[in-house]
mmCIF file of C-alpha atoms in Angstrom:
data_model
loop_
_atom_site.group_PDB
_atom_site.id
_atom_site.type_symbol
_atom_site.label_atom_id
_atom_site.label_comp_id
_atom_site.label_asym_id
_atom_site.label_seq_id
_atom_site.Cartn_x
_atom_site.Cartn_y
_atom_site.Cartn_z
ATOM 1 C CA UNK M 1 29.539 67.131 -20.867
ATOM 2 C CA UNK M 2 28.995 70.572 -19.324
ATOM 3 C CA UNK M 3 31.097 72.173 -22.072
ATOM 4 C CA UNK M 4 29.058 70.385 -24.743
ATOM 5 C CA UNK M 5 25.824 71.631 -23.197
ATOM 6 C CA UNK M 6 27.140 75.194 -23.238
ATOM 7 C CA UNK M 7 28.126 75.132 -26.896
ATOM 8 C CA UNK M 8 24.660 73.755 -27.746
ATOM 9 C CA UNK M 9 23.072 76.902 -26.295
ATOM 10 C CA UNK M 10 21.784 78.150 -29.713
ATOM 11 C CA UNK M 11 19.878 74.885 -30.152
ATOM 12 C CA UNK M 12 18.362 75.331 -26.680
ATOM 13 C CA UNK M 13 17.111 78.774 -27.692
ATOM 14 C CA UNK M 14 15.666 77.350 -30.909
ATOM 15 C CA UNK M 15 14.010 74.496 -29.027
ATOM 16 C CA UNK M 16 12.550 77.034 -26.600
ATOM 17 C CA UNK M 17 11.033 79.007 -29.479
ATOM 18 C CA UNK M 18 9.534 75.867 -31.011
ATOM 19 C CA UNK M 19 7.917 74.683 -27.753
ATOM 20 C CA UNK M 20 6.701 78.194 -26.945
ATOM 21 C CA UNK M 21 5.079 78.490 -30.395
ATOM 22 C CA UNK M 22 3.442 75.088 -29.953
ATOM 23 C CA UNK M 23 2.041 76.133 -26.566
ATOM 24 C CA UNK M 24 0.813 79.400 -28.091
ATOM 25 C CA UNK M 25 -1.120 77.450 -30.740
ATOM 26 C CA UNK M 26 -2.771 75.302 -28.067
ATOM 27 C CA UNK M 27 -3.489 78.290 -25.795
ATOM 28 C CA UNK M 28 -5.219 80.132 -28.663
ATOM 29 C CA UNK M 29 -7.176 77.081 -29.765
ATOM 30 C CA UNK M 30 -5.452 76.880 -33.156
ATOM 31 C CA UNK M 31 -4.290 73.404 -32.188
ATOM 32 C CA UNK M 32 -7.172 71.560 -30.544
ATOM 33 C CA UNK M 33 -7.142 70.188 -27.011
ATOM 34 C CA UNK M 34 -9.742 67.590 -26.091
ATOM 35 C CA UNK M 35 -11.610 67.501 -22.785
ATOM 36 C CA UNK M 36 -13.565 64.572 -21.358
ATOM 37 C CA UNK M 37 -16.627 64.212 -19.143
ATOM 38 C CA UNK M 38 -14.614 62.579 -16.395
ATOM 39 C CA UNK M 39 -12.119 63.935 -13.837
ATOM 40 C CA UNK M 40 -8.642 63.705 -15.406
ATOM 41 C CA UNK M 41 -5.597 64.542 -13.269
ATOM 42 C CA UNK M 42 -2.264 65.000 -15.063
ATOM 43 C CA UNK M 43 1.002 64.574 -13.145
ATOM 44 C CA UNK M 44 4.235 65.676 -14.797
ATOM 45 C CA UNK M 45 7.160 68.043 -14.841
ATOM 46 C CA UNK M 46 8.944 70.611 -16.964
ATOM 47 C CA UNK M 47 12.280 68.793 -16.864
ATOM 48 C CA UNK M 48 13.417 65.374 -18.024
ATOM 49 C CA UNK M 49 13.162 62.606 -15.441
ATOM 50 C CA UNK M 50 13.876 62.195 -11.780
ATOM 51 C CA UNK M 51 11.229 64.356 -10.090
ATOM 52 C CA UNK M 52 9.293 61.520 -8.444
ATOM 53 C CA UNK M 53 6.254 61.061 -10.680
ATOM 54 C CA UNK M 54 5.804 57.370 -9.832
ATOM 55 C CA UNK M 55 5.536 57.778 -6.027
ATOM 56 C CA UNK M 56 3.222 60.757 -6.556
ATOM 57 C CA UNK M 57 0.908 58.734 -8.812
ATOM 58 C CA UNK M 58 0.947 55.972 -6.203
ATOM 59 C CA UNK M 59 0.046 58.522 -3.516
ATOM 60 C CA UNK M 60 -3.004 59.543 -5.555
ATOM 61 C CA UNK M 61 -3.989 55.910 -6.093
ATOM 62 C CA UNK M 62 -3.887 55.247 -2.338
ATOM 63 C CA UNK M 63 -5.814 58.455 -1.671
ATOM 64 C CA UNK M 64 -8.600 57.880 -4.194
ATOM 65 C CA UNK M 65 -9.016 54.149 -4.784
ATOM 66 C CA UNK M 66 -11.039 53.474 -1.596
ATOM 67 C CA UNK M 67 -13.846 55.673 -2.976
ATOM 68 C CA UNK M 68 -13.409 55.764 -6.761
ATOM 69 C CA UNK M 69 -12.694 53.416 -9.645
ATOM 70 C CA UNK M 70 -9.240 54.590 -10.719
ATOM 71 C CA UNK M 71 -7.393 54.171 -14.015
ATOM 72 C CA UNK M 72 -3.827 55.204 -14.741
ATOM 73 C CA UNK M 73 -2.764 56.025 -18.286
ATOM 74 C CA UNK M 74 0.925 56.138 -19.204
ATOM 75 C CA UNK M 75 2.898 56.177 -22.411
ATOM 76 C CA UNK M 76 4.581 52.927 -21.421
ATOM 77 C CA UNK M 77 8.143 54.121 -21.958
ATOM 78 C CA UNK M 78 10.452 51.472 -23.498
ATOM 79 C CA UNK M 79 7.731 48.840 -23.770
ATOM 80 C CA UNK M 80 7.978 46.402 -26.653
ATOM 81 C CA UNK M 81 4.392 46.911 -27.784
ATOM 82 C CA UNK M 82 2.419 49.558 -29.668
ATOM 83 C CA UNK M 83 -0.953 51.208 -29.288
ATOM 84 C CA UNK M 84 -3.461 50.901 -26.455
ATOM 85 C CA UNK M 85 -3.122 48.108 -23.896
ATOM 86 C CA UNK M 86 -5.237 47.593 -20.816
ATOM 87 C CA UNK M 87 -3.131 45.587 -18.374
ATOM 88 C CA UNK M 88 -4.148 41.985 -17.824
ATOM 89 C CA UNK M 89 -2.847 38.833 -16.177
ATOM 90 C CA UNK M 90 -0.427 38.053 -19.025
ATOM 91 C CA UNK M 91 1.221 41.486 -19.163
ATOM 92 C CA UNK M 92 4.651 42.370 -17.793
ATOM 93 C CA UNK M 93 7.241 45.160 -17.952
ATOM 94 C CA UNK M 94 7.951 44.338 -21.604
ATOM 95 C CA UNK M 95 4.355 44.828 -22.701
ATOM 96 C CA UNK M 96 3.510 47.745 -20.388
ATOM 97 C CA UNK M 97 6.770 49.441 -19.413
ATOM 98 C CA UNK M 98 8.277 49.246 -15.941
ATOM 99 C CA UNK M 99 6.258 51.933 -14.143
ATOM 100 C CA UNK M 100 2.791 50.890 -15.416
ATOM 101 C CA UNK M 101 3.619 47.271 -14.613
ATOM 102 C CA UNK M 102 4.598 48.373 -11.115
ATOM 103 C CA UNK M 103 1.163 50.020 -10.705
ATOM 104 C CA UNK M 104 -0.486 46.884 -12.090
ATOM 105 C CA UNK M 105 1.252 44.614 -9.572
ATOM 106 C CA UNK M 106 0.839 46.857 -6.534
ATOM 107 C CA UNK M 107 -2.740 47.950 -7.140
ATOM 108 C CA UNK M 108 -4.649 45.068 -8.758
ATOM 109 C CA UNK M 109 -7.966 46.789 -7.973
ATOM 110 C CA UNK M 110 -7.341 49.627 -10.487
ATOM 111 C CA UNK M 111 -7.184 49.732 -14.279
ATOM 112 C CA UNK M 112 -3.711 50.319 -15.721
ATOM 113 C CA UNK M 113 -3.463 51.324 -19.368
ATOM 114 C CA UNK M 114 -0.730 52.453 -21.744
ATOM 115 C CA UNK M 115 -0.995 54.449 -24.951
ATOM 116 C CA UNK M 116 1.369 57.055 -26.415
ATOM 117 C CA UNK M 117 -1.750 58.820 -27.744
ATOM 118 C CA UNK M 118 -3.379 59.920 -24.471
ATOM 119 C CA UNK M 119 -6.547 61.091 -26.259
ATOM 120 C CA UNK M 120 -7.044 57.656 -27.747
ATOM 121 C CA UNK M 121 -6.105 56.004 -24.451
ATOM 122 C CA UNK M 122 -8.774 57.933 -22.551
ATOM 123 C CA UNK M 123 -11.364 57.165 -25.225
ATOM 124 C CA UNK M 124 -10.477 53.461 -25.012
ATOM 125 C CA UNK M 125 -10.781 53.472 -21.217
ATOM 126 C CA UNK M 126 -14.193 55.126 -21.427
ATOM 127 C CA UNK M 127 -15.360 52.507 -23.923
ATOM 128 C CA UNK M 128 -14.783 49.676 -21.420
ATOM 129 C CA UNK M 129 -17.739 48.019 -19.722
ATOM 130 C CA UNK M 130 -16.161 48.963 -16.385
ATOM 131 C CA UNK M 131 -15.461 52.650 -16.940
ATOM 132 C CA UNK M 132 -13.237 54.445 -14.417
ATOM 133 C CA UNK M 133 -14.447 57.322 -12.254
ATOM 134 C CA UNK M 134 -11.086 59.114 -12.348
ATOM 135 C CA UNK M 135 -8.135 58.909 -14.755
ATOM 136 C CA UNK M 136 -4.579 59.683 -13.638
ATOM 137 C CA UNK M 137 -2.314 60.727 -16.515
ATOM 138 C CA UNK M 138 1.282 59.768 -15.812
ATOM 139 C CA UNK M 139 3.945 62.095 -17.259
ATOM 140 C CA UNK M 140 1.520 63.990 -19.498
ATOM 141 C CA UNK M 141 2.196 67.636 -18.640
ATOM 142 C CA UNK M 142 3.368 68.403 -22.189
ATOM 143 C CA UNK M 143 0.653 66.272 -23.836
ATOM 144 C CA UNK M 144 -1.451 69.288 -24.790
ATOM 145 C CA UNK M 145 -3.727 67.305 -27.103
ATOM 146 C CA UNK M 146 -5.612 66.320 -23.943
ATOM 147 C CA UNK M 147 -6.826 69.052 -21.643
ATOM 148 C CA UNK M 148 -6.845 67.595 -18.161
ATOM 149 C CA UNK M 149 -9.160 68.988 -15.540
ATOM 150 C CA UNK M 150 -6.368 69.267 -12.974
ATOM 151 C CA UNK M 151 -2.578 69.578 -13.323
ATOM 152 C CA UNK M 152 0.057 68.649 -10.740
ATOM 153 C CA UNK M 153 3.564 69.874 -11.582
ATOM 154 C CA UNK M 154 6.600 68.350 -9.858
ATOM 155 C CA UNK M 155 10.021 69.962 -9.470
ATOM 156 C CA UNK M 156 12.937 68.571 -7.468
ATOM 157 C CA UNK M 157 14.450 70.398 -4.513
ATOM 158 C CA UNK M 158 17.943 71.537 -5.519
ATOM 159 C CA UNK M 159 17.017 71.312 -9.221
ATOM 160 C CA UNK M 160 14.083 73.709 -9.431
ATOM 161 C CA UNK M 161 12.747 74.526 -12.883
ATOM 162 C CA UNK M 162 13.278 78.192 -12.001
ATOM 163 C CA UNK M 163 17.046 77.548 -12.000
ATOM 164 C CA UNK M 164 17.044 75.444 -15.167
ATOM 165 C CA UNK M 165 17.205 76.106 -18.913
ATOM 166 C CA UNK M 166 15.890 74.504 -22.080
ATOM 167 C CA UNK M 167 17.309 71.318 -23.551
ATOM 168 C CA UNK M 168 20.020 70.574 -24.570
ATOM 169 C CA UNK M 169 21.813 73.232 -22.471
ATOM 170 C CA UNK M 170 19.575 72.504 -19.491
ATOM 171 C CA UNK M 171 16.969 69.862 -18.712
ATOM 172 C CA UNK M 172 13.694 71.673 -19.450
ATOM 173 C CA UNK M 173 11.268 70.186 -21.979
ATOM 174 C CA UNK M 174 9.482 73.529 -22.225
ATOM 175 C CA UNK M 175 10.044 77.019 -20.844
ATOM 176 C CA UNK M 176 9.483 77.894 -17.202
ATOM 177 C CA UNK M 177 6.326 79.781 -18.197
ATOM 178 C CA UNK M 178 4.681 76.381 -18.696
ATOM 179 C CA UNK M 179 4.317 76.195 -14.913
ATOM 180 C CA UNK M 180 1.358 78.586 -15.167
ATOM 181 C CA UNK M 181 -0.837 75.666 -16.325
ATOM 182 C CA UNK M 182 -0.412 73.881 -12.979
ATOM 183 C CA UNK M 183 -3.095 73.898 -10.289
ATOM 184 C CA UNK M 184 -0.667 72.439 -7.760
ATOM 185 C CA UNK M 185 3.138 72.595 -7.715
ATOM 186 C CA UNK M 186 5.033 70.127 -5.526
ATOM 187 C CA UNK M 187 8.696 70.538 -4.656
ATOM 188 C CA UNK M 188 9.787 66.917 -4.306
ATOM 189 C CA UNK M 189 12.755 65.190 -2.646
ATOM 190 C CA UNK M 190 13.093 67.877 0.017
ATOM 191 C CA UNK M 191 15.076 67.432 3.236
ATOM 192 C CA UNK M 192 12.705 66.342 5.980
ATOM 193 C CA UNK M 193 13.856 69.312 8.085
ATOM 194 C CA UNK M 194 13.318 71.975 5.404
ATOM 195 C CA UNK M 195 12.600 75.162 7.356
ATOM 196 C CA UNK M 196 9.668 77.481 6.682
ATOM 197 C CA UNK M 197 11.978 80.361 5.755
ATOM 198 C CA UNK M 198 13.545 78.355 2.912
ATOM 199 C CA UNK M 199 10.112 77.207 1.792
ATOM 200 C CA UNK M 200 9.128 80.880 1.498
ATOM 201 C CA UNK M 201 12.227 81.624 -0.587
ATOM 202 C CA UNK M 202 11.389 78.751 -2.926
ATOM 203 C CA UNK M 203 7.828 80.060 -3.250
ATOM 204 C CA UNK M 204 9.189 83.436 -4.386
ATOM 205 C CA UNK M 205 11.647 81.822 -6.788
ATOM 206 C CA UNK M 206 8.928 79.702 -8.415
ATOM 207 C CA UNK M 207 6.666 82.772 -8.702
ATOM 208 C CA UNK M 208 3.597 80.921 -7.414
ATOM 209 C CA UNK M 209 0.377 82.660 -8.512
ATOM 210 C CA UNK M 210 -2.769 83.272 -6.468
ATOM 211 C CA UNK M 211 -4.539 80.466 -8.347
ATOM 212 C CA UNK M 212 -1.880 77.881 -7.474
ATOM 213 C CA UNK M 213 -1.050 75.890 -4.360
ATOM 214 C CA UNK M 214 2.510 74.932 -3.377
ATOM 215 C CA UNK M 215 3.454 71.826 -1.393
ATOM 216 C CA UNK M 216 6.732 70.269 -0.282
ATOM 217 C CA UNK M 217 7.335 66.527 -0.164
ATOM 218 C CA UNK M 218 10.140 64.137 0.664
ATOM 219 C CA UNK M 219 11.018 60.549 -0.222
ATOM 220 C CA UNK M 220 10.143 58.163 2.572
ATOM 221 C CA UNK M 221 12.157 54.962 2.252
ATOM 222 C CA UNK M 222 10.652 51.821 3.737
ATOM 223 C CA UNK M 223 12.095 50.217 6.858
ATOM 224 C CA UNK M 224 12.139 46.835 5.074
ATOM 225 C CA UNK M 225 13.288 45.343 1.798
ATOM 226 C CA UNK M 226 11.100 42.743 0.111
ATOM 227 C CA UNK M 227 11.540 39.709 -2.100
ATOM 228 C CA UNK M 228 8.847 37.468 -3.562
ATOM 229 C CA UNK M 229 8.494 35.560 -0.270
ATOM 230 C CA UNK M 230 10.684 37.255 2.297
ATOM 231 C CA UNK M 231 11.142 40.524 4.206
ATOM 232 C CA UNK M 232 14.297 41.867 5.858
ATOM 233 C CA UNK M 233 14.621 44.974 8.038
ATOM 234 C CA UNK M 234 16.869 47.684 6.583
ATOM 235 C CA UNK M 235 18.781 47.831 9.877
ATOM 236 C CA UNK M 236 19.632 44.158 9.395
ATOM 237 C CA UNK M 237 20.357 44.353 5.672
ATOM 238 C CA UNK M 238 22.829 47.201 6.169
ATOM 239 C CA UNK M 239 25.091 44.779 8.027
ATOM 240 C CA UNK M 240 25.140 42.265 5.170
ATOM 241 C CA UNK M 241 27.437 42.208 2.153
ATOM 242 C CA UNK M 242 25.233 43.075 -0.768
ATOM 243 C CA UNK M 243 25.014 44.267 -4.348
ATOM 244 C CA UNK M 244 22.969 47.434 -4.910
ATOM 245 C CA UNK M 245 21.504 47.959 -8.388
ATOM 246 C CA UNK M 246 19.674 51.004 -9.742
ATOM 247 C CA UNK M 247 18.522 51.985 -13.205
ATOM 248 C CA UNK M 248 16.791 55.234 -12.265
ATOM 249 C CA UNK M 249 17.480 58.882 -13.088
ATOM 250 C CA UNK M 250 18.983 59.924 -9.736
ATOM 251 C CA UNK M 251 20.014 56.864 -7.694
ATOM 252 C CA UNK M 252 22.351 58.463 -5.115
ATOM 253 C CA UNK M 253 19.780 58.715 -2.263
ATOM 254 C CA UNK M 254 18.835 55.063 -2.800
ATOM 255 C CA UNK M 255 22.479 53.981 -2.557
ATOM 256 C CA UNK M 256 23.164 56.269 0.413
ATOM 257 C CA UNK M 257 20.211 54.847 2.356
ATOM 258 C CA UNK M 258 21.351 51.225 2.032
ATOM 259 C CA UNK M 259 25.091 51.225 1.408
ATOM 260 C CA UNK M 260 27.514 49.540 3.786
ATOM 261 C CA UNK M 261 31.301 49.738 3.756
ATOM 262 C CA UNK M 262 31.832 46.575 1.684
ATOM 263 C CA UNK M 263 28.904 46.825 -0.695
ATOM 264 C CA UNK M 264 29.198 46.939 -4.462
ATOM 265 C CA UNK M 265 27.137 49.301 -6.617
ATOM 266 C CA UNK M 266 25.907 48.886 -10.181
ATOM 267 C CA UNK M 267 24.409 51.943 -11.876
ATOM 268 C CA UNK M 268 22.452 51.754 -15.119
ATOM 269 C CA UNK M 269 20.628 54.397 -17.192
ATOM 270 C CA UNK M 270 17.042 55.277 -16.345
ATOM 271 C CA UNK M 271 14.524 52.631 -17.544
ATOM 272 C CA UNK M 272 17.441 50.376 -18.475
ATOM 273 C CA UNK M 273 16.533 47.272 -20.462
ATOM 274 C CA UNK M 274 18.653 44.581 -18.821
ATOM 275 C CA UNK M 275 20.355 42.443 -21.468
ATOM 276 C CA UNK M 276 21.710 38.920 -21.064
ATOM 277 C CA UNK M 277 25.207 40.354 -20.650
ATOM 278 C CA UNK M 278 23.961 42.635 -17.846
ATOM 279 C CA UNK M 279 22.316 39.705 -16.066
ATOM 280 C CA UNK M 280 25.463 37.592 -16.400
ATOM 281 C CA UNK M 281 27.565 40.412 -14.930
ATOM 282 C CA UNK M 282 25.089 40.898 -12.070
ATOM 283 C CA UNK M 283 25.155 37.185 -11.232
ATOM 284 C CA UNK M 284 28.947 37.173 -11.093
ATOM 285 C CA UNK M 285 29.073 40.234 -8.837
ATOM 286 C CA UNK M 286 26.192 38.921 -6.696
ATOM 287 C CA UNK M 287 27.840 35.627 -5.795
ATOM 288 C CA UNK M 288 27.030 34.889 -2.124
ATOM 289 C CA UNK M 289 25.456 38.347 -1.748
ATOM 290 C CA UNK M 290 21.970 39.741 -1.332
ATOM 291 C CA UNK M 291 20.862 41.836 -4.308
ATOM 292 C CA UNK M 292 18.790 44.934 -3.570
ATOM 293 C CA UNK M 293 17.319 47.126 -6.247
ATOM 294 C CA UNK M 294 14.653 49.787 -6.698
ATOM 295 C CA UNK M 295 11.026 48.803 -7.052
ATOM 296 C CA UNK M 296 11.048 49.946 -10.686
ATOM 297 C CA UNK M 297 14.099 47.829 -11.513
ATOM 298 C CA UNK M 298 12.739 44.849 -9.586
ATOM 299 C CA UNK M 299 9.873 44.335 -12.044
ATOM 300 C CA UNK M 300 12.446 44.046 -14.859
ATOM 301 C CA UNK M 301 14.968 41.880 -12.998
ATOM 302 C CA UNK M 302 12.436 39.504 -11.481
ATOM 303 C CA UNK M 303 12.799 36.069 -13.025
ATOM 304 C CA UNK M 304 16.384 36.696 -14.127
ATOM 305 C CA UNK M 305 17.990 36.741 -10.661
ATOM 306 C CA UNK M 306 17.357 33.916 -8.162
ATOM 307 C CA UNK M 307 14.145 34.675 -6.264
ATOM 308 C CA UNK M 308 15.676 34.176 -2.812
ATOM 309 C CA UNK M 309 18.500 36.585 -3.622
ATOM 310 C CA UNK M 310 16.626 39.535 -5.164
ATOM 311 C CA UNK M 311 15.003 42.236 -2.976
ATOM 312 C CA UNK M 312 13.589 45.709 -3.586
ATOM 313 C CA UNK M 313 13.218 48.813 -1.439
ATOM 314 C CA UNK M 314 9.793 50.523 -1.641
ATOM 315 C CA UNK M 315 9.459 54.292 -1.402
ATOM 316 C CA UNK M 316 6.547 56.631 -0.781
ATOM 317 C CA UNK M 317 5.989 60.334 -1.316
ATOM 318 C CA UNK M 318 5.252 62.110 1.972
ATOM 319 C CA UNK M 319 4.327 65.774 2.508
ATOM 320 C CA UNK M 320 6.238 67.947 4.945
ATOM 321 C CA UNK M 321 2.996 69.686 5.961
ATOM 322 C CA UNK M 322 -0.546 70.510 4.837
ATOM 323 C CA UNK M 323 -1.231 66.929 3.766
ATOM 324 C CA UNK M 324 -4.905 67.209 4.732
ATOM 325 C CA UNK M 325 -5.270 70.323 2.601
ATOM 326 C CA UNK M 326 -3.649 68.559 -0.362
ATOM 327 C CA UNK M 327 -5.983 65.581 -0.013
ATOM 328 C CA UNK M 328 -9.045 67.810 0.255
ATOM 329 C CA UNK M 329 -7.983 69.845 -2.788
ATOM 330 C CA UNK M 330 -7.818 66.714 -4.926
ATOM 331 C CA UNK M 331 -11.074 65.293 -3.568
ATOM 332 C CA UNK M 332 -12.868 68.633 -3.990
ATOM 333 C CA UNK M 333 -11.847 68.764 -7.652
ATOM 334 C CA UNK M 334 -13.366 65.337 -8.225
ATOM 335 C CA UNK M 335 -16.507 66.015 -6.188
ATOM 336 C CA UNK M 336 -17.168 69.341 -7.924
ATOM 337 C CA UNK M 337 -16.244 68.202 -11.428
#
C-alpha cells in the first residue's frame, strides 16, 4: 500500500494544484461563497477521517444548547436518501447517516439536518417555523460554497497535517495552506500527559498565526458501557469474555481500552454498512458473549443484535487546558455576531 501511494505521487501533485486553484477562485471571489445572517460554525479537517469531528460537535452542542437553539447540518455520509432532511421520529441511520442519527438520538432538543448542499441545507433550516440560533456544520471545512462565520480545524496528534501530503500519496484533501482559514486549531487525540514543551513544538510545526488559537484535546472514554436498558462498569466488563466491534477510521484506542486476554475483535471500514452476512458472522462469533461497539456503530447495529447483548462505549472530547478560554471564544463569537 505504501509503495502504491509513492508511485501515485504525480497524481497527488496534480490534485494539489486543482484544489489550490479552486481555493484561489473562492479567495478572489471568482467562485461565490454565501454568508448567512446567523452564527455558523464549521468543524472539519484537512485530512480524510479519524480526527474526532463527532465528539467535537457534541462538545459544542453541550456547550451551547442550554442557551441557544442549535441545529447541526451534515452531509449524511452513506445515507440511503437524497436532498435535505430534517430529522424526525421516523428517521434512522439509513435516512440520516450514522453520525447525524447519533446526534438526533442523544440530543433530542436540537434540530439535526442533512444535505450534501450545505447552502441549501442552511436555507432550508432558516425557512423552518422554529429557526435555529446557531448552526454547526459537520465536516464542512472544504465546502467553500458556504462561508461560515467561524472555523474550527482538527488535526490528530501523531498525524499532524504539517507532516502529511496530498491524496493519494498522503491523506490531505487540500494543501496545508488551507489551515490559514481556521480561527481555532485543535490537536485531537493527545496523550493526557502531553507536556508543555511538546505543545510548543507542535505550535511551531503547525505555524499558528497571531489570528489563530491553538488547543489540545484528548479522548475521554466513559467508565461505563450502555445498552438499551442496562449499564455495566468498564472495570467489570473487562473481566468478561466479549466481542469488540468497530467500523471507525482508527479503532485501536477503542480496542486497547476494553480488550481482555480472551476477547475477539472484528474490524470494519469506517461508516461500514453492515450486511446480512456481517450480522450472521457477528452472531456466530458473539455466542454467549457480550458485544461492545462504538457509539457510531451502535446506531447501525441496533435491532440486528439481541438488545440484551449489545452495548456501546461513549466518548467525549476533553481539553488538556484552557477549556474556559475555548468556551468563551465560541460564546463571544456568537454574542458579537
